[in-house]
Coordinates of C-alpha atoms and ligand atoms in Angstrom, one line a residue:
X233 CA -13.9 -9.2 22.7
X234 CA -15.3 -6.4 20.6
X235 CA -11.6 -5.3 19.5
X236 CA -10.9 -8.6 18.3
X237 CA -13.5 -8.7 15.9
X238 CA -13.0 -5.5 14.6
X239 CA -9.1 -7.0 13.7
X240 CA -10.2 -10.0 12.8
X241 CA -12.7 -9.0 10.6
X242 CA -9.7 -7.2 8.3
X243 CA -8.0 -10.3 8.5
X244 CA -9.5 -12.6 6.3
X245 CA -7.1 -12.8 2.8
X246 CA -4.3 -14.7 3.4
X247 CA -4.3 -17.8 1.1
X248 CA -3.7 -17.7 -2.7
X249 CA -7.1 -18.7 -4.0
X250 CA -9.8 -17.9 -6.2
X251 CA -10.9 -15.1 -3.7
X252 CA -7.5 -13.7 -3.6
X253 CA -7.5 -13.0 -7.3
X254 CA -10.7 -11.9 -7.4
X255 CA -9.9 -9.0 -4.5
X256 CA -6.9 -7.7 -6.9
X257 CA -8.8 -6.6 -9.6
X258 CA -11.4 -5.1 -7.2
X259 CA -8.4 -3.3 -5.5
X260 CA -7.0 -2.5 -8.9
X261 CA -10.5 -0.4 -9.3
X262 CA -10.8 1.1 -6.4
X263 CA -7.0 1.8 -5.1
X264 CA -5.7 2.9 -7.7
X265 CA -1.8 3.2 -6.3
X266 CA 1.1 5.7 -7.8
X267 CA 3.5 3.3 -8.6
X268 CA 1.8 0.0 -9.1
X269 CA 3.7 -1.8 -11.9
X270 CA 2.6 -5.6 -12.0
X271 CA 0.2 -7.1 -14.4
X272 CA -3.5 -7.5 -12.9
X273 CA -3.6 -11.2 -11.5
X274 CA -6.2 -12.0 -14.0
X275 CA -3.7 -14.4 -15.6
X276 CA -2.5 -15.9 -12.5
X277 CA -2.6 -19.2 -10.9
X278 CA -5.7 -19.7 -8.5
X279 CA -3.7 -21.5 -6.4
X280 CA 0.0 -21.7 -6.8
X281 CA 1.6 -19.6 -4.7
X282 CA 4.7 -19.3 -6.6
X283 CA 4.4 -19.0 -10.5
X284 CA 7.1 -20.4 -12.6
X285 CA 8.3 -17.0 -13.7
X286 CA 8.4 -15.8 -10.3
X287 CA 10.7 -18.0 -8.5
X288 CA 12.9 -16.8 -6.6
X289 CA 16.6 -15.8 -7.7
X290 CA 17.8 -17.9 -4.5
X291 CA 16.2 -19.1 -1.9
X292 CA 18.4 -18.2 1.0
X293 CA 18.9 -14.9 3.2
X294 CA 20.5 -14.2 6.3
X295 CA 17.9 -11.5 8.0
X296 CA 18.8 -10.7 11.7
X297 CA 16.5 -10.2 14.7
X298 CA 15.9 -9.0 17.9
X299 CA 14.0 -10.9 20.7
X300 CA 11.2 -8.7 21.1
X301 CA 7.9 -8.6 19.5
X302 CA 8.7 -6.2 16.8
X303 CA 10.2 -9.7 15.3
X304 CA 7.0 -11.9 15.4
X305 CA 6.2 -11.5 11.9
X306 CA 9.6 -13.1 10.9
X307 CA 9.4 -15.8 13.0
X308 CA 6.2 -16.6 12.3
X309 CA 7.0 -16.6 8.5
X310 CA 9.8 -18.9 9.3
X311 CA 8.2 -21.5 11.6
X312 CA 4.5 -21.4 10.0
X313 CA 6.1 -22.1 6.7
X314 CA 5.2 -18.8 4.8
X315 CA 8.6 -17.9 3.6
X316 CA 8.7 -21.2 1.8
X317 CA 5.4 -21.2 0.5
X318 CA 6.7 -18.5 -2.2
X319 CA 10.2 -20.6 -2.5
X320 CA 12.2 -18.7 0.0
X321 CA 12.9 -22.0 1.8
X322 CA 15.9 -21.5 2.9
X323 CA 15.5 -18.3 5.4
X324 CA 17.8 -18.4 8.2
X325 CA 17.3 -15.6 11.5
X326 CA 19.9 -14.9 13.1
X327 CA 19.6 -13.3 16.6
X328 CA 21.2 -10.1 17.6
X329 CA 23.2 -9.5 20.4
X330 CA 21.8 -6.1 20.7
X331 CA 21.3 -3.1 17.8
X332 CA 25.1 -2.3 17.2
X333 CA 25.8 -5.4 16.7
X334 CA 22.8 -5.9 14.1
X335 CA 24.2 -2.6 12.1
X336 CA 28.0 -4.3 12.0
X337 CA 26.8 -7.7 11.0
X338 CA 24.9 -6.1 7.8
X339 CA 27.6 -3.3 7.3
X340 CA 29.8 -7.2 6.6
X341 CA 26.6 -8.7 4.5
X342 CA 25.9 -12.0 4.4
X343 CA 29.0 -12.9 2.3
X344 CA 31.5 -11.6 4.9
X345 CA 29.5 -13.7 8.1
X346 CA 27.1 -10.9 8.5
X347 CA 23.5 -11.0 7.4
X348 CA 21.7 -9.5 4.8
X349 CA 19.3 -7.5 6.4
X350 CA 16.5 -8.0 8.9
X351 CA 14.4 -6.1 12.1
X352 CA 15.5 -2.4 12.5
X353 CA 14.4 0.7 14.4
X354 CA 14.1 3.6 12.6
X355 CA 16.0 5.4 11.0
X356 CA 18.7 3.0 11.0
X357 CA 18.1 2.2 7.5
X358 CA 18.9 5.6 6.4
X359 CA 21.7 6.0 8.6
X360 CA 23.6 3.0 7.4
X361 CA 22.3 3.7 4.3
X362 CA 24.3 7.4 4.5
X363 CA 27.4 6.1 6.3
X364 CA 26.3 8.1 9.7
X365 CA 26.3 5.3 12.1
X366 CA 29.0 3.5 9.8
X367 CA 32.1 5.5 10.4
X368 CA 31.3 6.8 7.4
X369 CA 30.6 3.6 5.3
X370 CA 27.3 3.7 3.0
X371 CA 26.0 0.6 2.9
X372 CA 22.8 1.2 0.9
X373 CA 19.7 -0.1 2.3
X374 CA 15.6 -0.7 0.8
X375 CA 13.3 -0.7 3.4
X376 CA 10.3 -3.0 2.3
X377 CA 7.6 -3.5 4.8
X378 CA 7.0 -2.0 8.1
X379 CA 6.8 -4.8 11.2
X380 CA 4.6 -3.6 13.8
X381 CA 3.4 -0.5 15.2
X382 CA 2.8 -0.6 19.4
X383 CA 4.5 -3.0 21.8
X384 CA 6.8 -0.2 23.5
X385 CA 6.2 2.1 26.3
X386 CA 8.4 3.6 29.4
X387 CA 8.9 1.8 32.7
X388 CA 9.3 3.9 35.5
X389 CA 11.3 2.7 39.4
X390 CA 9.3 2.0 41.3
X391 CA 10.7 4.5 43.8
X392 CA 8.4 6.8 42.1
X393 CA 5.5 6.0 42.6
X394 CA 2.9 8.3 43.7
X395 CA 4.9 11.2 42.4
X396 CA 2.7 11.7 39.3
X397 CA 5.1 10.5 36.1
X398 CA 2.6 8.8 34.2
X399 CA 1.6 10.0 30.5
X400 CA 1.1 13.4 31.1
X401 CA 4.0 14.7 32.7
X402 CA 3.6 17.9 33.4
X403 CA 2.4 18.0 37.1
X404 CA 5.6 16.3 37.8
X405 CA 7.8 18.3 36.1
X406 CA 9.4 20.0 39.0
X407 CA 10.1 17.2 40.8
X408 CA 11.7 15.5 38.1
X409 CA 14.3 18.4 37.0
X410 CA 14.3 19.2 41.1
X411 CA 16.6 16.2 41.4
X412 CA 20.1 17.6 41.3
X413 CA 18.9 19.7 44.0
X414 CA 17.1 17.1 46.1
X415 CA 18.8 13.5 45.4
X416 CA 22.7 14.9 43.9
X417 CA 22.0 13.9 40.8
X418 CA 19.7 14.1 37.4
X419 CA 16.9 11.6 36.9
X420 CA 18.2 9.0 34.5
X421 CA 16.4 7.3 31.7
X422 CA 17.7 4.7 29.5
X423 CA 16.9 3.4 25.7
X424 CA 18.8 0.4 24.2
X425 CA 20.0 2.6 20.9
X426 CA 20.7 6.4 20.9
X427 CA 19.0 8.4 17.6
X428 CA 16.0 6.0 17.0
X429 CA 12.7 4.7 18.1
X430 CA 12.9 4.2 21.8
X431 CA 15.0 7.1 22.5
X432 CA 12.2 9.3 20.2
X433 CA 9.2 7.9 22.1
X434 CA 10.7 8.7 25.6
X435 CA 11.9 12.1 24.2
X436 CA 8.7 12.8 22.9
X437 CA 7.0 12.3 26.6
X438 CA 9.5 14.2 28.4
X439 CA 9.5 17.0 26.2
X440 CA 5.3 17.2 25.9
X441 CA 5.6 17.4 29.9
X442 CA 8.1 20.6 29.9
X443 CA 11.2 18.4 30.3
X444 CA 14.2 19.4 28.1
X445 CA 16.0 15.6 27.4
X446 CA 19.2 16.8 26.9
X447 CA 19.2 19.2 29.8
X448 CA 17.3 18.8 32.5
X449 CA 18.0 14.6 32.8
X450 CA 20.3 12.2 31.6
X451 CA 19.4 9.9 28.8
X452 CA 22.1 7.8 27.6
X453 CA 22.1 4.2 25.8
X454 CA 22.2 0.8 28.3
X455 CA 21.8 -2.6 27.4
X456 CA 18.4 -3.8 29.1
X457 CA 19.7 -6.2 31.7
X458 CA 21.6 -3.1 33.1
X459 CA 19.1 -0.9 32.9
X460 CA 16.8 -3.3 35.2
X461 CA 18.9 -3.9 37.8
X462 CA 19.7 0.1 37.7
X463 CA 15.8 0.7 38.4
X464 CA 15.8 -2.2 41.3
X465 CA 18.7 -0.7 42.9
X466 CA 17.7 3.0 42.9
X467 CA 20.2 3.7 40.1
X468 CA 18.4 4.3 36.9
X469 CA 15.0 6.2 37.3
X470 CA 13.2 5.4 33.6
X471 CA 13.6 2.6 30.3
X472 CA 12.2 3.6 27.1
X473 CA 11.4 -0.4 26.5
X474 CA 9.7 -2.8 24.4
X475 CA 7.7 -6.1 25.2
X476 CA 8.3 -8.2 27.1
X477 CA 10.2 -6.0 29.5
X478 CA 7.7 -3.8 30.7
X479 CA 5.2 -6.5 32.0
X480 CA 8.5 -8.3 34.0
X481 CA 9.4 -4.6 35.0
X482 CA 5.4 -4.7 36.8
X483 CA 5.2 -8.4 37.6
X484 CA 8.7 -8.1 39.3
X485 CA 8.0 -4.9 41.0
X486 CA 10.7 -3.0 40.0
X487 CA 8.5 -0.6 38.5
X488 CA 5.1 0.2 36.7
X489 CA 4.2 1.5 33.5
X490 CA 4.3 5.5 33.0
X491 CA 2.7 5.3 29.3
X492 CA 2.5 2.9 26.5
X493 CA 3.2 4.0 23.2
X494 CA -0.5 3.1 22.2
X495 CA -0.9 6.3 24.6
X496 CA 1.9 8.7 23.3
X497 CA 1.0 8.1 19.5
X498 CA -1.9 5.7 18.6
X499 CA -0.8 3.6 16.1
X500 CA 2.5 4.7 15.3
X501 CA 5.1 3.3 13.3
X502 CA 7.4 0.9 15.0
X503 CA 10.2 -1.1 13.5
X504 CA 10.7 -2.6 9.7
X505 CA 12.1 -5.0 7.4
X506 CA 15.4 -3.6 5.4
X507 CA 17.4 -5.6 3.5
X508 CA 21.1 -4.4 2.0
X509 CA 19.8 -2.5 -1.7
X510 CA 22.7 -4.5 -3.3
X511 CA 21.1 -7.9 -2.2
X512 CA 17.7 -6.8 -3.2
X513 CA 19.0 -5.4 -6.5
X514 CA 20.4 -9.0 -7.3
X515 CA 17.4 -10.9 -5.9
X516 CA 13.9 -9.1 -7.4
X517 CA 11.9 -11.6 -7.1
X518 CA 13.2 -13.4 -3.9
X519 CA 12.7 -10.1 -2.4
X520 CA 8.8 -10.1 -3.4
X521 CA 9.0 -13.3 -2.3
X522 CA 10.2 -12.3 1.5
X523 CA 7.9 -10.0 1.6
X524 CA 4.5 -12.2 0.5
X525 CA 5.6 -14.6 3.4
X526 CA 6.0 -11.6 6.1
X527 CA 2.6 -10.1 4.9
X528 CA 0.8 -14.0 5.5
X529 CA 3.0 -14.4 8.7
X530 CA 1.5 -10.7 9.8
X531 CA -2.1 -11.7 8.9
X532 CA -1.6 -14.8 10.4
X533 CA -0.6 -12.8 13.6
X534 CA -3.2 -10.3 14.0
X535 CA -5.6 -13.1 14.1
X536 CA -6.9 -13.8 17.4
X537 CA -7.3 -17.1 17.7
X538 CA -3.1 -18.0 16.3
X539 CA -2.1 -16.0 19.4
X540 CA -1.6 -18.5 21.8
X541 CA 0.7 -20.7 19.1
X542 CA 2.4 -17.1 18.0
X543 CA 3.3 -16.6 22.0
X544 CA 4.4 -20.5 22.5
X545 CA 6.5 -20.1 19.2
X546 CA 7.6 -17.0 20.4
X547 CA 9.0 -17.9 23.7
X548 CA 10.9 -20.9 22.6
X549 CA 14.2 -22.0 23.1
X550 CA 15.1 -20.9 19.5
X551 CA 13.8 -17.3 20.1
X552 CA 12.6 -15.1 22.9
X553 CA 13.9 -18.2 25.7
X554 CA 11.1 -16.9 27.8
X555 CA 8.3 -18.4 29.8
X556 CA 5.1 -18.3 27.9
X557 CA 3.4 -16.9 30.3
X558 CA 5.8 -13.1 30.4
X559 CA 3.9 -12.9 26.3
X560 CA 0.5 -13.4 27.2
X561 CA -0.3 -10.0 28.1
X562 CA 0.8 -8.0 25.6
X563 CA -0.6 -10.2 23.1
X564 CA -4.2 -10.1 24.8
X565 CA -3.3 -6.0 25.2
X566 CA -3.6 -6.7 29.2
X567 CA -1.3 -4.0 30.0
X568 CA -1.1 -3.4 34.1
X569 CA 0.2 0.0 34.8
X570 CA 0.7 0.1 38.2
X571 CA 1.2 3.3 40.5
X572 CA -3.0 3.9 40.5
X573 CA -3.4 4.0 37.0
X574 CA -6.3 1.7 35.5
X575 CA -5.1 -1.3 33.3
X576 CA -5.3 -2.0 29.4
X577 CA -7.4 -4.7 28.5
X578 CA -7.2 -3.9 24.6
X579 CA -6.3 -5.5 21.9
X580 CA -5.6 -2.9 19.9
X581 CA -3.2 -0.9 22.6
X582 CA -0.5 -4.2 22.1
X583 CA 1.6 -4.9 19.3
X584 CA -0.6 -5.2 15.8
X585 CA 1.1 -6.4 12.3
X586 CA -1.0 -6.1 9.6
X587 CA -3.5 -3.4 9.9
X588 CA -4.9 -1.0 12.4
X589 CA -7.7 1.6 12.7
X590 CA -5.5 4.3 10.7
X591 CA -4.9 2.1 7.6
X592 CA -1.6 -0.7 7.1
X593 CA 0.9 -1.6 9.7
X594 CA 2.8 -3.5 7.1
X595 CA 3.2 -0.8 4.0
X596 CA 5.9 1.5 4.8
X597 CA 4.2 5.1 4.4
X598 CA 6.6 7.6 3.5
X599 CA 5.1 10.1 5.8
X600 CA 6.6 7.9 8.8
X601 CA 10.1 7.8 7.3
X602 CA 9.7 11.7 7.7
X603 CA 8.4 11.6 10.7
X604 CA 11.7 9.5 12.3
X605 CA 13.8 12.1 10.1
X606 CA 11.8 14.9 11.2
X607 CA 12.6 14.2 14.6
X608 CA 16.1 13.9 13.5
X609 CA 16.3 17.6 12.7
X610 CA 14.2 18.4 15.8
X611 CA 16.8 17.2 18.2
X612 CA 19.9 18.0 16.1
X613 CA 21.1 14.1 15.3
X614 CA 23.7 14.0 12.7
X615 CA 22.9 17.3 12.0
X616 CA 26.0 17.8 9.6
X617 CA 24.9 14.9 7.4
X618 CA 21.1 15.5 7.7
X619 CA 20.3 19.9 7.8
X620 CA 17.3 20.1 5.9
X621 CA 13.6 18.2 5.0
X622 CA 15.2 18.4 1.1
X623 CA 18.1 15.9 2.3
X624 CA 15.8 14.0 4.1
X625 CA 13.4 13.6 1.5
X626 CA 16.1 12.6 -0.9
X627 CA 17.1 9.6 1.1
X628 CA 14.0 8.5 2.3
X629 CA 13.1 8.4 -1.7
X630 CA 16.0 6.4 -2.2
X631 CA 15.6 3.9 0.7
X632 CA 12.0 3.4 1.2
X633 CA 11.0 0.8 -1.6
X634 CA 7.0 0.7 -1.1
X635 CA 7.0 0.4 -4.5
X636 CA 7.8 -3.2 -4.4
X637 CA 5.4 -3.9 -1.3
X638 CA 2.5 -2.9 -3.8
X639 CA 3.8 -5.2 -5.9
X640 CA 4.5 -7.8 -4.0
X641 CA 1.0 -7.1 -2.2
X642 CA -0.8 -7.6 -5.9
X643 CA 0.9 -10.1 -7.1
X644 CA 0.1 -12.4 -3.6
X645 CA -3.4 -11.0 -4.2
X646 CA -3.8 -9.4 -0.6
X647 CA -6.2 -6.8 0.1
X648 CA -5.7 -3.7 2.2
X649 CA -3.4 -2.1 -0.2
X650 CA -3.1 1.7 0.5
X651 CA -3.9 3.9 -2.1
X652 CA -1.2 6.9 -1.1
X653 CA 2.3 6.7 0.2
X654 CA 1.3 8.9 3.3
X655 CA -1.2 8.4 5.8
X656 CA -2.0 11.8 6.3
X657 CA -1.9 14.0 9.9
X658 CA -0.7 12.4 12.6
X659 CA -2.1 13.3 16.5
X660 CA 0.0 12.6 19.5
X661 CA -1.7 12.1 23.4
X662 CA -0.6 16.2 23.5
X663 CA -2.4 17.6 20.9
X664 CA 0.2 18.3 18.6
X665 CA -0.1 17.1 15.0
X666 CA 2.3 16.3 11.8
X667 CA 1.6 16.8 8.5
X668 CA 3.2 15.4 6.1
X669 CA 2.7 18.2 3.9
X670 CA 4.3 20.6 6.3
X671 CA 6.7 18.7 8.7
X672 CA 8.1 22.6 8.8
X673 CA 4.6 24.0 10.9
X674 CA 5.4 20.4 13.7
X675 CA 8.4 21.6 14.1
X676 CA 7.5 25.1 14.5
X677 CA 5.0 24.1 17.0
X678 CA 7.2 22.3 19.3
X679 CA 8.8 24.0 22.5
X680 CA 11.9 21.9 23.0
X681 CA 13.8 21.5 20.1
X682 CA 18.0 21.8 19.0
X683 CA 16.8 23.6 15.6
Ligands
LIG289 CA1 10.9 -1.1 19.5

């Protein structure tokens, strides 16, 4: 209970009031942010959420999801009313068959029976943004706030067991790069999406245990269902996966739970809010808007005490079409592990949407766009279109827009604004650390690599 009321304790500014206005102009003092453009709030309504001369452009968007927890915070804007409380009140999610399908439907936009924007792994945004996963078509993207960090981690068969692949990896290195000597074939791991989050995570963790992912295994791109009944059947060895797949994985016994990503990289950047740049071009202030409700929606879910309503609103027919029961863990951070390891009973190793112990979940630090891109260069994705930290800097100035999260963020009269658009060195469960400043020296440091 003591990890709740350390979250809950940042969690305490999420209604327009009197308060709110008042923590602005003490935020104003102290935070002092690069690119802050809005007036002080001084002049603003205590309690009208939506000022006259903000209303929104329209009040409609088409933003697609994914039924995992990475998508809470939209839901929860939808169904507790947020996104209408700053006029955006006519919000429709759209589900996604799976992430291919997500970047077609807003390479079409809304306009053409597509949607706007919505959940993405990163760096999709980029990508579509550069044409690279569009067969060459840029669709320019913004991305505007960051939707969780945690909720992921790699599920191992349960055929496995005893055998030592748990976080660190090393003392089971041989065995797992013995296989096409001793079972015929490589060990095979799965992601749902190749060049982005889950594949990075489980690249990460092979390659800090001495495992080269391109050589010594194979790691390809398989929709989930597959991947399960690959892992029950003896058929597919490891899933680079997101709640609420690893606790069926456990409870099913088809496997247990090698590492969360709470383990691999404590509070690391997980999937965001993009929206097509022409849309958010058109719509200024609808856009602020969207992202005012998804901040309340991500307060509102970091607090304790709304879990149980965020899991039964979660679950429903209209969403995840789960049992409740499969999202209580995670949202309790009651992570079993299986195969001897001891079990998580944290809130802080599940999914988190607002803040953290490092700072924001919701602002989208630059230094985690370079990160995704960073590890682009490291294993040699797209490496014709993205060669260098110059080009890669470039677009992340030209997609990340945490510019108008600040704004939006004052003008809403939240607190827990960051005062720098990185959040400095980053430590992973290995030892190894990025900076920022000199994404060259991570590189550098690493063993594996394609560069
Ligand atoms: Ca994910």
């Amino acid at each position: 209970m003591a990890q709740f009321s350390r979250i809950s304790r940042r969690n305490f500014l999420y209604t327009a009031g009197a308060s709110a206005a008042g923590s602005i102009l003490l935020k104003g003092c102290a935070g002092n942010p690069p690119s802050a453009t809005s007036e002080p709030a001084a002049d603003a309504p205590a309690a009208a959420p939506v000022a006259a001369a903000d209303s929104p452009e329209v009040a409609t968007v088409k933003l697609g999801y994914i039924p995992i927890v990475e998508s809470a915070g939209l839901i929860i804007a939808q169904e507790k009313g947020f996104f209408a409380k700053y006029g955006m009140t006519g919000v429709e999610l759209s589900k996604q068959a799976n992430w291919a399908s997500a970047r077609d439907n807003v390479t079409i936009g809304a306009g053409g029976g597509g949607i706007d924007g919505g959940q993405w792994q990163m760096p999709m945004p980029h990508l579509i943004s550069e044409g690279i996963i569009t067969n060459g078509q840029k669709v320019p993207m913004y991305v505007l706030a960051q939707l969780n960090t945690q909720g992921n981690g790699i599920a191992i068969s349960g055929i496995h067991e005893g055998k030592g692949v748990q976080l660190d990896l090393k003392g089971a290195a041989d065995y797992i790069k013995g296989f096409p000597a001793n079972e015929g074939r490589k060990f095979k791991a799965a992601h749902t999406f190749p060049n982005v989050n889950q594949d990075f995570w489980i690249r990460y963790w092979f390659a800090a245990g001495g495992i080269d992912p391109d050589n010594d295994i194979d790691l390809l791109a398989v929709p989930p269902a597959e991947t399960v009944q690959g892992m029950r059947n003896g058929t597919m060895d490891a899933f680079s996966t997101g709640d609420p797949w690893p606790y069926r994985i456990v409870t099913d016994k088809i496997g247990y739970m090698a590492a969360l990503t709470h383990q691999i990289w404590e509070f690391h950047p997980e999937e965001y809010l993009a929206i097509r740049a022409d849309w958010v071009d058109a719509n200024p202030k609808a856009t602020k808007a969207l992202i005012k409700g998804l901040m309340e929606a991500q307060q509102w879910c970091d607090e304790p005490a709304n879990r149980p309503e965020l899991v039964q609103i979660c679950a429903g027919r209209n969403y995840f079409n789960i049992p409740p029961e499969i999202l209580t863990p995670p949202y309790e951070g009651a992570y079993t592990m299986g195969d001897g390891q001891p079990a998580f009973d944290d809130i802080n190793a599940g999914p988190l949407y607002w803040t953290d112990p490092k700072g924001s979940v919701s602002y989208p630090y630059k230094s985690h766009d370079l990160w995704f891109l960073t590890e682009t260069l490291r294993w040699g994705f797209h490496k014709d279109a993205i060669a260098d930290f110059d080009t890669a800097k470039r677009i992340i100035d030209a997609v990340n827009r945490e510019d108008l999260w600040r704004e939006a963020a004052q003008e809403a009269g939240f607190s827990d604004i960051p005062d720098k658009t990185s959040r400095g060195v980053e430590t992973f469960f290995d030892g190894t650390q990025f900076d920022p400043e000199n994404p060259q020296a991570y590189l550098d440091s690493l063993t594996i690599k394609r560069v």
